[in-house]
Coordinates of C-alpha atoms in Angstrom, one line a residue:
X1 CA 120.0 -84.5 99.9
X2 CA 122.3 -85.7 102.9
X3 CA 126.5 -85.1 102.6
X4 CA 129.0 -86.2 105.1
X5 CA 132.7 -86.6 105.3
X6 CA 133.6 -90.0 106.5
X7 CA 133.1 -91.1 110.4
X8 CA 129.4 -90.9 109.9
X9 CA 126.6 -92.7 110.2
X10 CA 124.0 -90.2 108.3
X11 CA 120.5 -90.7 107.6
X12 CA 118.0 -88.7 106.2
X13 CA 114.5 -89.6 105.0
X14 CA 111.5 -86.8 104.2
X15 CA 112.7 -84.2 106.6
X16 CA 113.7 -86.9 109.3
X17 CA 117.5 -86.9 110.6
X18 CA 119.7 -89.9 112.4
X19 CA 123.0 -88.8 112.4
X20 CA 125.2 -90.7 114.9
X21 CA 129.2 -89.9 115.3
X22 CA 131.7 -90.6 118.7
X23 CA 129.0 -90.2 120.8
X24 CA 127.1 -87.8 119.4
X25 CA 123.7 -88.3 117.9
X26 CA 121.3 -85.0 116.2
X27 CA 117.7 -86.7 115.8
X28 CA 115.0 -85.2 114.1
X29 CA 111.4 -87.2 113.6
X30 CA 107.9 -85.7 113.1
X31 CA 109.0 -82.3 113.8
X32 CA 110.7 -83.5 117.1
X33 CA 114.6 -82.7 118.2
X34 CA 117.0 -84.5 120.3
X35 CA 120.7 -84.0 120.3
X36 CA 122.7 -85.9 122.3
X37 CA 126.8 -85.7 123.3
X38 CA 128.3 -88.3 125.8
X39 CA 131.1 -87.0 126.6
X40 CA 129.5 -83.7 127.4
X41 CA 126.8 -84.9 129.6
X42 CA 124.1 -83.0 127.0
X43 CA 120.9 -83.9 125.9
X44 CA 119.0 -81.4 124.1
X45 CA 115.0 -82.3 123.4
X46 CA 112.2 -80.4 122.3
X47 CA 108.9 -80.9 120.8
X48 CA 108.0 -80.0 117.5
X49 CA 106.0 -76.4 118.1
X50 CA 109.0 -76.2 120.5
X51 CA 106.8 -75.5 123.6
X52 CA 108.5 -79.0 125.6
X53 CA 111.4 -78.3 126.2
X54 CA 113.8 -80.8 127.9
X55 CA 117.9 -79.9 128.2
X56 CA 120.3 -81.4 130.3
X57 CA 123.8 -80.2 130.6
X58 CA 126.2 -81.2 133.2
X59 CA 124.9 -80.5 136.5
X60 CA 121.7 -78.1 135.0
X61 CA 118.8 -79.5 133.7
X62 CA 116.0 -76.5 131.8
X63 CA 112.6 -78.1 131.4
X64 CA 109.5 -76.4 130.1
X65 CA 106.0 -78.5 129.7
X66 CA 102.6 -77.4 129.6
X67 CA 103.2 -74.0 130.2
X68 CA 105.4 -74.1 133.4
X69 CA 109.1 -74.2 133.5
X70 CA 111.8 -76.0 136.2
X71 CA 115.6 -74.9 136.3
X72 CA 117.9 -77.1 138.8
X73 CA 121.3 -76.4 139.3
X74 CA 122.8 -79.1 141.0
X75 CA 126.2 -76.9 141.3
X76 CA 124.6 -74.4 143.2
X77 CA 121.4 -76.2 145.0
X78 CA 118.9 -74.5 142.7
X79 CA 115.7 -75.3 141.8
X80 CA 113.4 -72.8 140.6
X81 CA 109.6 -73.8 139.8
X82 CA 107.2 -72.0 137.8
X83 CA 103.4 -73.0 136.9
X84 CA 101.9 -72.1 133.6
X85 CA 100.7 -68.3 134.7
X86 CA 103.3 -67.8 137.2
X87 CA 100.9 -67.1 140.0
X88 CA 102.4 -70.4 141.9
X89 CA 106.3 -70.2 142.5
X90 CA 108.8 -72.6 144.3
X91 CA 112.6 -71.5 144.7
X92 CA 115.2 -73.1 146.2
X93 CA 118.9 -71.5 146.7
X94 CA 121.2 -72.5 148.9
X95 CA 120.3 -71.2 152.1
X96 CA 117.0 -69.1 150.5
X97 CA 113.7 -70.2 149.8
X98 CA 111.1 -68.3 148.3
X99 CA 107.1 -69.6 148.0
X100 CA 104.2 -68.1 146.1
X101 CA 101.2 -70.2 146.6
X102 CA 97.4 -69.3 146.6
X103 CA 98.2 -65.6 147.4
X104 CA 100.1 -66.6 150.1
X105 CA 104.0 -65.8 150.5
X106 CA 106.7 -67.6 152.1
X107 CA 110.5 -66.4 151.9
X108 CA 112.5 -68.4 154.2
X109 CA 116.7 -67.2 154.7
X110 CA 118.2 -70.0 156.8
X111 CA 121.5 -67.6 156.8
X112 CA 119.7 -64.8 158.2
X113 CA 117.4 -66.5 160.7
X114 CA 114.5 -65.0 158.6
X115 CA 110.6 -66.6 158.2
X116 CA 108.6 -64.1 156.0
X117 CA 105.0 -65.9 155.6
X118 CA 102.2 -63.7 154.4
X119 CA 98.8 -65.0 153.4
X120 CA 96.9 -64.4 149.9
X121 CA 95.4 -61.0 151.5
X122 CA 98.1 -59.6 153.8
X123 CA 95.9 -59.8 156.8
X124 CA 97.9 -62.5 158.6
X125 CA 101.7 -62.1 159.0
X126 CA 104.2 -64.3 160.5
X127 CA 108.0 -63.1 160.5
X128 CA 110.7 -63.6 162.8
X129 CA 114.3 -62.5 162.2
X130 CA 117.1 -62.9 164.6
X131 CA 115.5 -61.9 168.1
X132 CA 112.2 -60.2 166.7
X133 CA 109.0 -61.2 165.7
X134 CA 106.5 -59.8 164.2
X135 CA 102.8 -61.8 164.0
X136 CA 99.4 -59.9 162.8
X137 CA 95.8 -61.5 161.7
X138 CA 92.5 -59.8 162.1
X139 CA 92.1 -59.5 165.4
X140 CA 95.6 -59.6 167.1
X141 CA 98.7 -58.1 166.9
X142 CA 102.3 -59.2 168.6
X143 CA 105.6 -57.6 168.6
X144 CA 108.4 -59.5 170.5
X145 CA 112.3 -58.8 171.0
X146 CA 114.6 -59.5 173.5
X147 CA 113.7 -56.4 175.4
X148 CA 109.8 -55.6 174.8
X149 CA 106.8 -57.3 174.0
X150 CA 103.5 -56.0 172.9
X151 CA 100.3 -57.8 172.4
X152 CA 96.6 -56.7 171.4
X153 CA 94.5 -59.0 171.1
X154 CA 90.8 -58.2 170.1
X155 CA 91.3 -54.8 171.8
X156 CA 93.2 -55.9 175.3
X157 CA 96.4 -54.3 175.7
X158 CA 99.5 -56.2 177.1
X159 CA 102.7 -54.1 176.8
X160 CA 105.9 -55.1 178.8
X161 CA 109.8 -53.5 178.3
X162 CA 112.6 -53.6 180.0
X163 CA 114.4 -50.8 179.9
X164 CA 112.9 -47.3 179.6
X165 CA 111.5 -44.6 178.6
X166 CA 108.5 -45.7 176.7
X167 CA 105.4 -43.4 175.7
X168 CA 102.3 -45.3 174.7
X169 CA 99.7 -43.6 173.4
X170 CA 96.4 -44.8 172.9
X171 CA 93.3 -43.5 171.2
X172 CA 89.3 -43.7 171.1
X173 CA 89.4 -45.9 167.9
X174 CA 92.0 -48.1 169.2
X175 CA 95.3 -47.0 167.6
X176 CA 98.3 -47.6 169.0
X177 CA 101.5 -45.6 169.1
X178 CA 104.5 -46.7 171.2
X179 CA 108.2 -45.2 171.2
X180 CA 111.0 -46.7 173.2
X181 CA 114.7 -46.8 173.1
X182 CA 114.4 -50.2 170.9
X183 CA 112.5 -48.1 168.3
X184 CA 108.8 -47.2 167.3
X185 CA 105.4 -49.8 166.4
X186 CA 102.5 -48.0 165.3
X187 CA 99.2 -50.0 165.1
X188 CA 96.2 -47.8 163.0
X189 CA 93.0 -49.9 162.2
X190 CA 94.8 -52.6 160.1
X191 CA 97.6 -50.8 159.2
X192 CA 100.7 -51.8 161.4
X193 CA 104.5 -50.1 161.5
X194 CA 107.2 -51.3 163.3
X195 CA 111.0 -50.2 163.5
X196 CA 113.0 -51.7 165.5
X197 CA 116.9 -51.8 165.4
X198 CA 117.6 -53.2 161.8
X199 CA 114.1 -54.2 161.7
X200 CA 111.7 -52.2 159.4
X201 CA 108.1 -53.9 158.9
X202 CA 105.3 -52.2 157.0
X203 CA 101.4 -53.2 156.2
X204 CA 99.2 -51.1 154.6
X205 CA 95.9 -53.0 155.3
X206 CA 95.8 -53.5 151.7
X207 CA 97.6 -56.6 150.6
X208 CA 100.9 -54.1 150.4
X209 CA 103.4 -55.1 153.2
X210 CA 107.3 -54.0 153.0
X211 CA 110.1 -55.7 155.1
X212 CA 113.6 -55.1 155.6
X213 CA 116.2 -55.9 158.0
X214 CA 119.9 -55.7 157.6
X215 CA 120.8 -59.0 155.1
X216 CA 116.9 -58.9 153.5
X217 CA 114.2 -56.3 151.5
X218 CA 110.9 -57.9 150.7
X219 CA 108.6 -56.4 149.1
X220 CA 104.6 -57.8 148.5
X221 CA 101.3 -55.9 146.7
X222 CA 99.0 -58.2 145.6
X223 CA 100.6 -60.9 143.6
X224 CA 104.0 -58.4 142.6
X225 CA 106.7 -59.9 144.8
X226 CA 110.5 -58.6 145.4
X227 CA 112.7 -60.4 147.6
X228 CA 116.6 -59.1 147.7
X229 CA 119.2 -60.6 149.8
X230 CA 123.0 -60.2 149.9
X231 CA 122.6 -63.5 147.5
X232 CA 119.7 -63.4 145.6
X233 CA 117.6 -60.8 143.3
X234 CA 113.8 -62.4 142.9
X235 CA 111.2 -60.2 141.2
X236 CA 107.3 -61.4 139.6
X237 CA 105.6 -58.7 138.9
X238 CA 102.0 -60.9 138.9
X239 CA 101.5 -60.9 135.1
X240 CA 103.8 -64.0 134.4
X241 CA 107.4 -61.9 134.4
X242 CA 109.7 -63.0 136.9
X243 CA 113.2 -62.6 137.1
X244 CA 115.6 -64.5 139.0
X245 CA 119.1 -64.1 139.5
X246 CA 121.9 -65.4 142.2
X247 CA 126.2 -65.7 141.9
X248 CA 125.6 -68.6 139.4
X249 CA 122.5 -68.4 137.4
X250 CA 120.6 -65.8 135.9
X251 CA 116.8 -66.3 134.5
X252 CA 114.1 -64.8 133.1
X253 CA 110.5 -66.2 132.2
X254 CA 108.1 -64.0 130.0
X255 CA 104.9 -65.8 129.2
X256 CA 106.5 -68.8 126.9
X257 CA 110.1 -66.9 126.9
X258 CA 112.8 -68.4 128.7
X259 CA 116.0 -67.0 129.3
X260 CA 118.9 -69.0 131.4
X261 CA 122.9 -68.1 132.2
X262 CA 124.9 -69.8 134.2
X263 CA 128.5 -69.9 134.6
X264 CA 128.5 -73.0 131.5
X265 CA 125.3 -72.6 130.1
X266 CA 123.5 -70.2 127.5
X267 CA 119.6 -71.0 126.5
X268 CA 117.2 -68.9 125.1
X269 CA 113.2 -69.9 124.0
X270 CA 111.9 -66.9 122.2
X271 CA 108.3 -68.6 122.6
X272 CA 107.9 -68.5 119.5
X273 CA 109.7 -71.6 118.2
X274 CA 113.3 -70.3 117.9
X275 CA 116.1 -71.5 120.7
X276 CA 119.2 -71.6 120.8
X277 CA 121.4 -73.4 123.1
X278 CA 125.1 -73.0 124.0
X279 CA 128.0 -74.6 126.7
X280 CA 131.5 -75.0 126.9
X281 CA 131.2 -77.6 123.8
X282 CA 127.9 -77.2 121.8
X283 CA 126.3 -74.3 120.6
X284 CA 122.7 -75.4 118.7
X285 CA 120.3 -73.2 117.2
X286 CA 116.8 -74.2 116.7
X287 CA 114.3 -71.9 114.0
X288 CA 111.1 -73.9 113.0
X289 CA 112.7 -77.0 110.6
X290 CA 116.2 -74.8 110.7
X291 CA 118.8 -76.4 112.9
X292 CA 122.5 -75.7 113.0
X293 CA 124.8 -77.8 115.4
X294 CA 128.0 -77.3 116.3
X295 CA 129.6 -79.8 118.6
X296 CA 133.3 -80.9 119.8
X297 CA 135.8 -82.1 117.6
X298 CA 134.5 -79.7 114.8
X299 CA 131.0 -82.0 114.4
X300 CA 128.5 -79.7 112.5
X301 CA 125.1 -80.5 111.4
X302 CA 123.0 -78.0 109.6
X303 CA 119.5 -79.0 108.0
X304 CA 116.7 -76.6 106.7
X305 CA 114.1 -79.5 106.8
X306 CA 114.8 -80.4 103.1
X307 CA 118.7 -81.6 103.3
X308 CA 121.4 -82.2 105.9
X309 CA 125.0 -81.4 106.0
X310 CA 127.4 -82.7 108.0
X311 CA 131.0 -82.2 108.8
X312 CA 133.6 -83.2 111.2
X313 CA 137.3 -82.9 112.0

């Protein structure tokens, strides 16, 4: 059964849709879903078990295919990457970056004059912010700010500051312990502290390391990452949830669940076939052969895989 007021073009054939109206257009074939509005700048596709996902919308585009999910915000320079099980991660925002690759870390804050690189066992650290930087890897440490600088390097000692007083203290196994007026670095076996002024570095040895100066708070153990900045919340927790939010978007992945907000834009994927989908001038809701439309100009489509309706202002 198909029914439209008149305006229309409408047809409907075994479960299939074509439904074409000012620039709109709902398509359904084989299980597959495109919906399409010109004058919006939308066009809404997904696959029949609903696991590709394709939307544009204005200046935001949600993809999901073959497990892994892209959301770019052209409004706000975002792109956020995901691979199927999470464990790879590319973010771009604005000034931010944040990279999970192999293990490895990289969270870059061109605003802040921070480089955070980690590698896929926290034995080799790279970070400088501002006028301070910190490197580590097996057999070397170095600690640099305007007004010290510390190297070891496969047990030689190389400390220089200028201003004083400083207390070193070094043991029998090696460790290091060094206080000045700048702040404290402790080095013990492949543990390493250092706090400086509005500088606060930790490694455990262990693959947990903790960083935080006055505009950044990083936070790595294993594959869990959580970057904050005045900007940006970032959180994976290494099982495939990661949550992502800045001024303008807000998202959360969950195995196949998607969640997206931005200022224009509502989309949800439960992950188990149901989405829905909604901006300043379409709202759609997706449940298995269920789908409900509501466009501009009072368009509405609603089918339940066996008949259509259709109405419009």
């Amino acid at each position: 059964m198909a029914s439209a007021q008149d305006g229309s073009d409408v047809e409907f054939d075994g479960g299939d849709i074509d439904i074409e109206r000012d620039g709109q257009e709902v398509e359904v074939a084989d299980g597959r879903v495109e919906i399409e509005d010109a004058d919006s700048d939308l066009d809404f596709e997904v696959d029949d078990d609903g696991d590709d996902v394709d939307v544009e919308s204005g200046d935001l585009e949600i993809e999901q295919k073959d497990g892994g999910v892209e959301v770019e915000n052209a409004a706000t320079d975002l792109d956020f990457e995901v691979d199927d099980d999470g464990a790879t991660v590319d973010i771009e925002s604005a000034d931010l970056e944040i990279e999970q690759k192999d293990g490895g870390v990289e969270v870059e804050n061109a605003a802040t004059d921070l480089d955070f690189e980690v590698d896929d066992d926290g034995d080799t650290v790279d970070i400088e912010s501002g006028d301070i930087e910190v490197e580590q890897s097996s057999d070397r440490v170095e600690v640099e700010n305007d007004n010290l600088d510390l190297d070891l390097d496969d047990g030689a000692f190389d400390f220089e500051s200028v201003s004083g007083p400083v207390d070193i203290e070094i043991d029998a196994d090696g460790d290091v312990e060094i206080e000045t007026d700048d702040g404290e670095i402790e080095l013990r076996g492949g543990k390493l502290d250092v706090e400086l002024d509005d500088f606060d570095f930790e490694n455990d040895g262990d693959g947990d390391v903790e960083f935080e100066d006055a505009e950044n708070d990083i936070e790595l153990d294993g594959d869990e990452l959580d970057v904050e900045t005045s900007d940006v919340e970032f959180e994976n927790d290494g099982d495939g949830d990661i949550e992502f939010e800045d001024a303008e978007s807000d998202i959360e992945l969950d195995g196949d669940e998607l969640d997206v907000e931005t200022a224009d834009v509502e989309f949800e994927n439960d992950g188990d076939g149901r989405l829905e989908f909604e901006d300043a001038d379409n709202d759609i809701e997706l449940d298995g052969d269920n789908l409900d439309v509501e466009g501009r100009d009072g368009f509405d489509v609603e089918s339940d895989g066996e008949s259509v309706e259709v109405e419009h202002n």
